[in-house]
XYZ file of N, CA and C in Angstrom:
486
model
N 65.604 205.194 114.777
C 66.541 204.927 115.841
C 67.415 203.749 115.447
N 68.686 203.878 115.736
C 69.647 202.798 115.367
C 69.698 201.793 116.524
N 70.195 200.616 116.185
C 70.368 199.543 117.172
C 71.862 199.249 117.375
N 72.159 198.599 118.457
C 73.506 198.156 118.705
C 73.945 197.254 117.538
N 75.191 197.465 117.093
C 75.826 196.747 115.943
C 75.409 197.279 114.603
N 74.573 198.303 114.519
C 74.333 198.949 113.208
C 75.516 199.677 112.742
N 75.763 199.689 111.466
C 76.764 200.539 110.855
C 76.050 201.783 110.358
N 76.619 202.936 110.705
C 76.013 204.196 110.281
C 77.041 205.120 109.712
N 76.579 206.040 108.866
C 77.443 207.135 108.376
C 77.162 208.275 109.375
N 78.236 208.740 110.002
C 78.125 209.803 111.030
C 78.793 211.040 110.468
N 77.995 212.010 110.071
C 78.560 213.262 109.533
C 79.597 213.026 108.516
N 80.625 213.827 108.511
C 81.749 213.607 107.583
C 82.853 212.869 108.285
N 82.550 212.313 109.478
C 83.531 211.505 110.203
C 83.718 210.175 109.506
N 82.636 209.609 109.000
C 82.714 208.376 108.275
C 81.868 207.302 108.916
N 82.188 206.057 108.580
C 81.390 204.892 109.047
C 81.741 204.568 110.495
N 80.673 204.467 111.310
C 80.837 204.121 112.684
C 79.936 202.936 112.989
N 80.293 202.201 113.966
C 79.437 201.091 114.471
C 78.841 201.519 115.821
N 77.527 201.320 115.949
C 76.864 201.632 117.203
C 77.254 200.510 118.166
N 78.046 200.827 119.172
C 78.523 199.772 120.082
C 77.714 199.720 121.398
N 76.942 200.819 121.626
C 76.114 200.830 122.812
C 75.126 201.956 122.709
N 74.061 201.860 123.505
C 73.084 202.948 123.649
C 72.978 203.111 125.161
N 73.339 204.291 125.682
C 73.380 204.474 127.114
C 72.480 205.634 127.543
N 72.051 205.641 128.743
C 71.292 206.765 129.292
C 72.180 207.469 130.341
N 72.363 208.754 130.096
C 73.167 209.568 131.023
C 72.540 210.895 131.219
N 72.983 211.609 132.245
C 72.476 212.958 132.442
C 73.321 213.946 131.604
N 72.649 214.895 131.010
C 73.340 215.934 130.226
C 73.830 217.053 131.154
N 74.281 218.149 130.604
C 74.783 219.258 131.422
C 73.750 219.857 132.357
N 72.458 219.725 131.949
C 71.370 220.247 132.773
C 70.783 219.194 133.694
N 71.503 218.083 133.850
C 71.090 216.981 134.724
C 69.796 216.340 134.282
N 69.521 216.377 132.983
C 68.367 215.740 132.420
C 68.822 214.437 131.760
N 68.130 213.339 132.043
C 68.491 212.041 131.451
C 68.219 212.062 129.969
N 69.221 211.615 129.218
C 69.139 211.498 127.767
C 69.765 210.206 127.312
N 69.285 209.700 126.171
C 69.890 208.532 125.562
C 70.984 208.997 124.624
N 72.075 208.253 124.612
C 73.234 208.531 123.706
C 73.606 207.282 122.953
N 74.014 207.503 121.715
C 74.657 206.410 120.949
C 76.120 206.429 121.324
N 76.717 205.304 121.475
C 78.164 205.216 121.636
C 78.655 204.600 120.332
N 79.440 205.390 119.599
C 79.898 204.989 118.259
C 81.401 204.706 118.287
N 81.797 203.741 117.500
C 83.184 203.466 117.303
C 83.479 203.624 115.811
N 84.361 204.578 115.459
C 84.759 204.802 114.084
C 85.523 203.543 113.621
N 85.034 202.920 112.526
C 85.587 201.613 112.193
C 86.991 201.665 111.649
N 87.449 202.820 111.153
C 88.817 202.924 110.624
C 89.746 203.571 111.590
N 89.261 204.038 112.716
C 90.054 204.609 113.755
C 89.567 204.030 115.074
N 89.997 202.757 115.342
C 89.447 201.963 116.445
C 89.454 202.685 117.803
N 90.381 203.587 118.011
C 90.454 204.265 119.287
C 89.530 205.470 119.372
N 88.771 205.758 118.306
C 87.866 206.894 118.325
C 86.478 206.459 118.778
N 86.092 206.907 119.939
C 84.754 206.645 120.474
C 84.028 207.960 120.496
N 82.806 207.958 119.987
C 81.964 209.165 119.895
C 80.705 208.879 120.679
N 80.282 209.852 121.493
C 78.999 209.726 122.192
C 78.111 210.868 121.702
N 76.952 210.513 121.130
C 76.088 211.526 120.532
C 74.648 211.269 120.960
N 73.889 212.349 121.305
C 72.493 212.110 121.728
C 71.682 211.454 120.610
N 70.786 210.557 121.002
C 70.003 209.837 119.994
C 69.060 210.762 119.310
N 68.744 211.924 119.898
C 67.874 212.886 119.255
C 68.621 213.984 118.509
N 69.909 213.739 118.239
C 70.755 214.690 117.565
C 70.160 215.103 116.192
N 70.145 216.387 115.936
C 69.700 216.839 114.629
C 70.732 217.752 113.952
N 71.850 218.011 114.624
C 72.852 218.906 114.088
C 73.763 218.205 113.068
N 74.076 216.981 113.366
C 75.051 216.250 112.483
C 74.258 215.084 111.877
N 74.295 214.931 110.559
C 73.494 213.857 109.965
C 74.042 212.500 110.380
N 73.126 211.593 110.571
C 73.433 210.192 110.805
C 72.455 209.391 109.987
N 72.965 208.359 109.301
C 72.070 207.491 108.543
C 72.649 206.083 108.535
N 71.792 205.117 108.350
C 72.239 203.738 108.188
C 73.000 203.673 106.869
N 73.978 202.791 106.788
C 74.647 202.653 105.550
C 73.672 202.050 104.510
N 73.947 202.322 103.262
C 73.061 201.915 102.193
C 73.157 200.370 101.961
N 72.146 199.836 101.317
C 72.228 198.415 100.914
C 72.939 198.312 99.558
N 73.305 197.149 99.186
C 73.929 196.930 97.846
C 73.009 197.446 96.738
N 71.733 197.129 96.882
C 70.763 197.528 95.855
C 70.625 199.039 95.754
N 70.645 199.727 96.917
C 70.551 201.198 96.902
C 71.785 201.774 96.231
N 72.950 201.264 96.535
C 74.171 201.769 95.912
C 74.127 201.529 94.389
N 73.746 200.332 93.981
C 73.674 200.020 92.556
C 72.687 200.934 91.840
N 71.561 201.233 92.434
C 70.588 202.149 91.846
C 71.153 203.563 91.717
N 71.821 204.037 92.797
C 72.462 205.340 92.765
C 73.497 205.437 91.629
N 74.330 204.377 91.560
C 75.344 204.349 90.564
C 74.803 204.372 89.155
N 73.733 203.602 88.888
C 73.065 203.600 87.590
C 72.516 204.973 87.258
N 71.852 205.609 88.210
C 71.311 206.942 88.012
C 72.410 207.973 87.781
N 73.492 207.876 88.495
C 74.550 208.853 88.333
C 75.250 208.729 87.017
N 75.255 207.523 86.445
C 75.854 207.342 85.099
C 75.124 208.202 84.068
N 73.871 208.488 84.291
C 73.044 209.260 83.382
C 72.996 210.723 83.714
N 73.526 211.084 84.872
C 73.431 212.507 85.292
C 74.615 213.292 84.730
N 74.392 214.595 84.641
C 75.450 215.464 84.163
C 76.469 215.754 85.281
N 77.687 215.978 84.848
C 78.696 216.384 85.810
C 78.465 217.792 86.231
N 78.984 218.188 87.381
C 78.772 219.537 87.876
C 80.103 220.272 87.905
N 80.059 221.566 87.601
C 81.242 222.398 87.698
C 80.800 223.818 87.752
N 81.399 224.585 88.639
C 81.152 226.027 88.763
C 82.487 226.700 88.529
N 82.510 227.644 87.609
C 83.764 228.261 87.226
C 84.399 229.104 88.348
N 83.603 229.767 89.109
C 84.130 230.593 90.198
C 84.618 229.638 91.314
N 85.933 229.750 91.595
C 86.527 228.871 92.583
C 85.887 228.999 93.933
N 85.627 230.232 94.360
C 85.024 230.477 95.674
C 83.603 229.853 95.746
N 82.782 230.131 94.728
C 81.428 229.589 94.725
C 81.459 228.062 94.611
N 82.364 227.534 93.831
C 82.475 226.060 93.649
C 82.874 225.469 94.964
N 83.834 226.044 95.667
C 84.301 225.498 96.942
C 83.157 225.480 97.972
N 82.398 226.566 98.042
C 81.241 226.594 99.008
C 80.224 225.581 98.611
N 79.873 225.529 97.336
C 78.849 224.573 96.883
C 79.263 223.138 97.093
N 80.504 222.793 96.749
C 80.973 221.429 96.865
C 81.110 221.016 98.339
N 81.580 221.942 99.183
C 81.629 221.617 100.600
C 80.227 221.346 101.191
N 79.266 222.110 100.743
C 77.872 221.879 101.198
C 77.368 220.521 100.731
N 77.725 220.086 99.505
C 77.356 218.766 99.010
C 77.955 217.666 99.846
N 79.220 217.856 100.238
C 79.871 216.823 101.044
C 79.114 216.685 102.372
N 78.758 217.814 102.994
C 78.118 217.769 104.315
C 76.684 217.247 104.308
N 76.075 217.093 103.120
C 74.719 216.556 103.090
C 74.585 215.138 103.594
N 75.640 214.351 103.435
C 75.559 212.951 103.836
C 74.974 212.103 102.717
N 74.703 212.700 101.602
C 74.081 211.973 100.480
C 75.093 211.281 99.610
N 74.998 209.977 99.589
C 75.952 209.167 98.819
C 75.979 209.591 97.353
N 74.803 209.896 96.767
C 74.813 210.276 95.348
C 75.533 211.601 95.109
N 75.461 212.540 96.084
C 76.210 213.785 95.955
C 77.712 213.514 95.946
N 78.139 212.623 96.797
C 79.547 212.255 96.856
C 80.040 211.622 95.547
N 79.210 210.751 94.974
C 79.534 210.158 93.706
C 79.647 211.203 92.635
N 78.665 212.105 92.609
C 78.651 213.166 91.631
C 79.899 214.086 91.763
N 80.277 214.379 93.000
C 81.461 215.214 93.226
C 82.725 214.524 92.724
N 82.918 213.244 93.111
C 84.096 212.545 92.677
C 84.194 212.404 91.161
N 83.044 212.074 90.526
C 83.003 211.970 89.072
C 83.341 213.308 88.414
N 82.718 214.368 88.915
C 82.912 215.722 88.329
C 84.342 216.239 88.510
N 84.877 216.102 89.706
C 86.219 216.596 89.963
C 87.256 215.758 89.224
N 87.024 214.424 89.188
C 87.952 213.573 88.434
C 87.981 213.931 86.987
N 86.790 214.179 86.389
C 86.716 214.585 84.960
C 87.462 215.890 84.724
N 87.288 216.833 85.625
C 87.961 218.134 85.496
C 89.466 217.958 85.671
N 89.864 217.053 86.554
C 91.301 216.791 86.764
C 91.933 216.262 85.451
N 91.247 215.319 84.834
C 91.773 214.767 83.584
C 91.885 215.853 82.515
N 90.859 216.707 82.468
C 90.863 217.780 81.491
C 92.028 218.751 81.731
N 92.226 219.099 82.994
C 93.341 220.026 83.313
C 94.696 219.366 83.084
N 94.821 218.076 83.454
C 96.100 217.362 83.220
C 96.460 217.332 81.755
N 95.470 217.192 80.873
C 95.706 217.175 79.444
C 96.265 218.524 78.963
N 95.942 219.580 79.707
C 96.436 220.921 79.385
C 97.708 221.293 80.175
N 98.220 220.330 80.947
C 99.406 220.578 81.758
C 99.128 221.390 82.995
N 97.852 221.383 83.428
C 97.476 222.126 84.620
C 97.032 221.188 85.756
N 96.849 221.761 86.924
C 96.459 220.963 88.086
C 95.131 221.501 88.642
N 94.468 220.690 89.445
C 93.289 221.125 90.184
C 93.748 222.126 91.276
N 92.818 222.912 91.750
C 93.147 223.750 92.895
C 93.257 222.882 94.143
N 93.922 223.404 95.127
C 94.065 222.605 96.393
C 92.693 222.345 97.042
N 91.797 223.304 96.985
C 90.467 223.107 97.596
C 89.687 222.017 96.815
N 89.808 221.938 95.503
C 89.172 220.864 94.745
C 89.756 219.534 95.109
N 91.077 219.458 95.267
C 91.701 218.177 95.641
C 91.232 217.746 97.043
N 91.124 218.651 97.930
C 90.701 218.332 99.313
C 89.266 217.846 99.293
N 88.377 218.477 98.578
C 86.998 218.075 98.521
C 86.901 216.696 97.865
N 87.652 216.458 96.817
C 87.649 215.135 96.176
C 88.121 214.078 97.144
N 89.198 214.307 97.854
C 89.736 213.343 98.786
C 88.712 213.069 99.925
N 88.058 214.093 100.428
C 87.084 213.909 101.489
C 85.897 213.073 100.989
N 85.427 213.375 99.788
C 84.326 212.639 99.178
C 84.703 211.177 98.953
N 85.923 210.992 98.404
C 86.402 209.616 98.176
C 86.483 208.828 99.476
N 86.991 209.439 100.487
C 87.115 208.763 101.773
C 85.766 208.266 102.265
N 84.742 209.127 102.195
C 83.425 208.734 102.670
C 82.840 207.656 101.787
N 82.991 207.784 100.498
C 82.500 206.740 99.605
C 83.209 205.416 99.828
N 84.512 205.469 99.926
C 85.294 204.244 100.093
C 84.960 203.524 101.398
N 84.778 204.276 102.455
C 84.459 203.659 103.734
C 83.097 202.915 103.609
N 82.154 203.558 102.975
C 80.808 202.957 102.879
C 80.854 201.714 101.941
N 81.545 201.881 100.831
C 81.636 200.779 99.876
C 82.379 199.585 100.450
N 83.393 199.890 101.270
C 84.152 198.809 101.859
C 83.336 197.909 102.766
N 82.380 198.532 103.461
C 81.467 197.752 104.345
C 80.434 197.037 103.524
N 79.795 197.731 102.571
C 78.681 197.157 101.799
C 79.169 196.003 100.912
N 80.287 196.224 100.184
C 80.733 195.244 99.196
C 81.953 194.484 99.662
N 82.464 194.722 100.875
C 83.703 194.156 101.352
C 84.874 194.456 100.372
N 84.892 195.665 99.872
C 85.968 196.140 98.985
C 87.167 196.609 99.800
N 88.341 196.499 99.197
C 89.454 197.250 99.745
C 89.457 198.629 99.069
N 90.374 199.495 99.462
C 90.306 200.834 98.973
C 90.495 200.903 97.431
N 91.396 200.082 96.923
C 91.669 200.077 95.491
C 90.393 199.622 94.714
N 89.736 198.587 95.223
C 88.510 198.134 94.551
C 87.420 199.170 94.634
N 87.280 199.861 95.735
C 86.277 200.887 95.876
C 86.536 202.048 94.912
N 87.769 202.427 94.804
C 88.180 203.495 93.903
C 87.852 203.136 92.447
N 88.188 201.938 92.077
C 87.893 201.407 90.708
C 86.394 201.428 90.460
N 85.639 201.005 91.434
C 84.166 200.968 91.314
C 83.612 202.337 91.004
N 84.022 203.353 91.716
C 83.560 204.714 91.553
C 84.012 205.296 90.174
N 85.243 205.027 89.818
C 85.756 205.583 88.553
C 85.195 204.891 87.315
N 84.645 203.721 87.506
C 84.012 203.030 86.350
C 82.566 203.437 86.123
N 82.167 204.515 86.715
C 80.774 204.979 86.480
C 80.594 205.487 85.098
């Protein structure tokens, strides 16, 4: 269970701050506890989610040490690529939705490497690959900006230096 003032990763929405925990009646008039979340990059976005939610992943943001361990492990891991665009799109979207920081790092590294390879041949990434990369980068950057107090440029450099 999260506490008030915890920073959490909420689905693919991004980093949110738990600003309150309230008890309210649901549609069936049963009392339930809800987290009241404020998306940190969209201050006007308030989200209310049941504390027993299992449909959308929620996790505390990682510690510096956890990020550094993941980064070190990812440096040694192989890049991923699936030649079939449809299968790659489905697989990559599923990896984004896991909420797993290491999956996001792997996606950004893999798609960036493929982008460089294609650029050298005068080609471009598919639109779906670009979208998945941007979504993964956004989630990584938000988390890194809180953990390391990075700006977007510093977070991007951190990921690309893997």
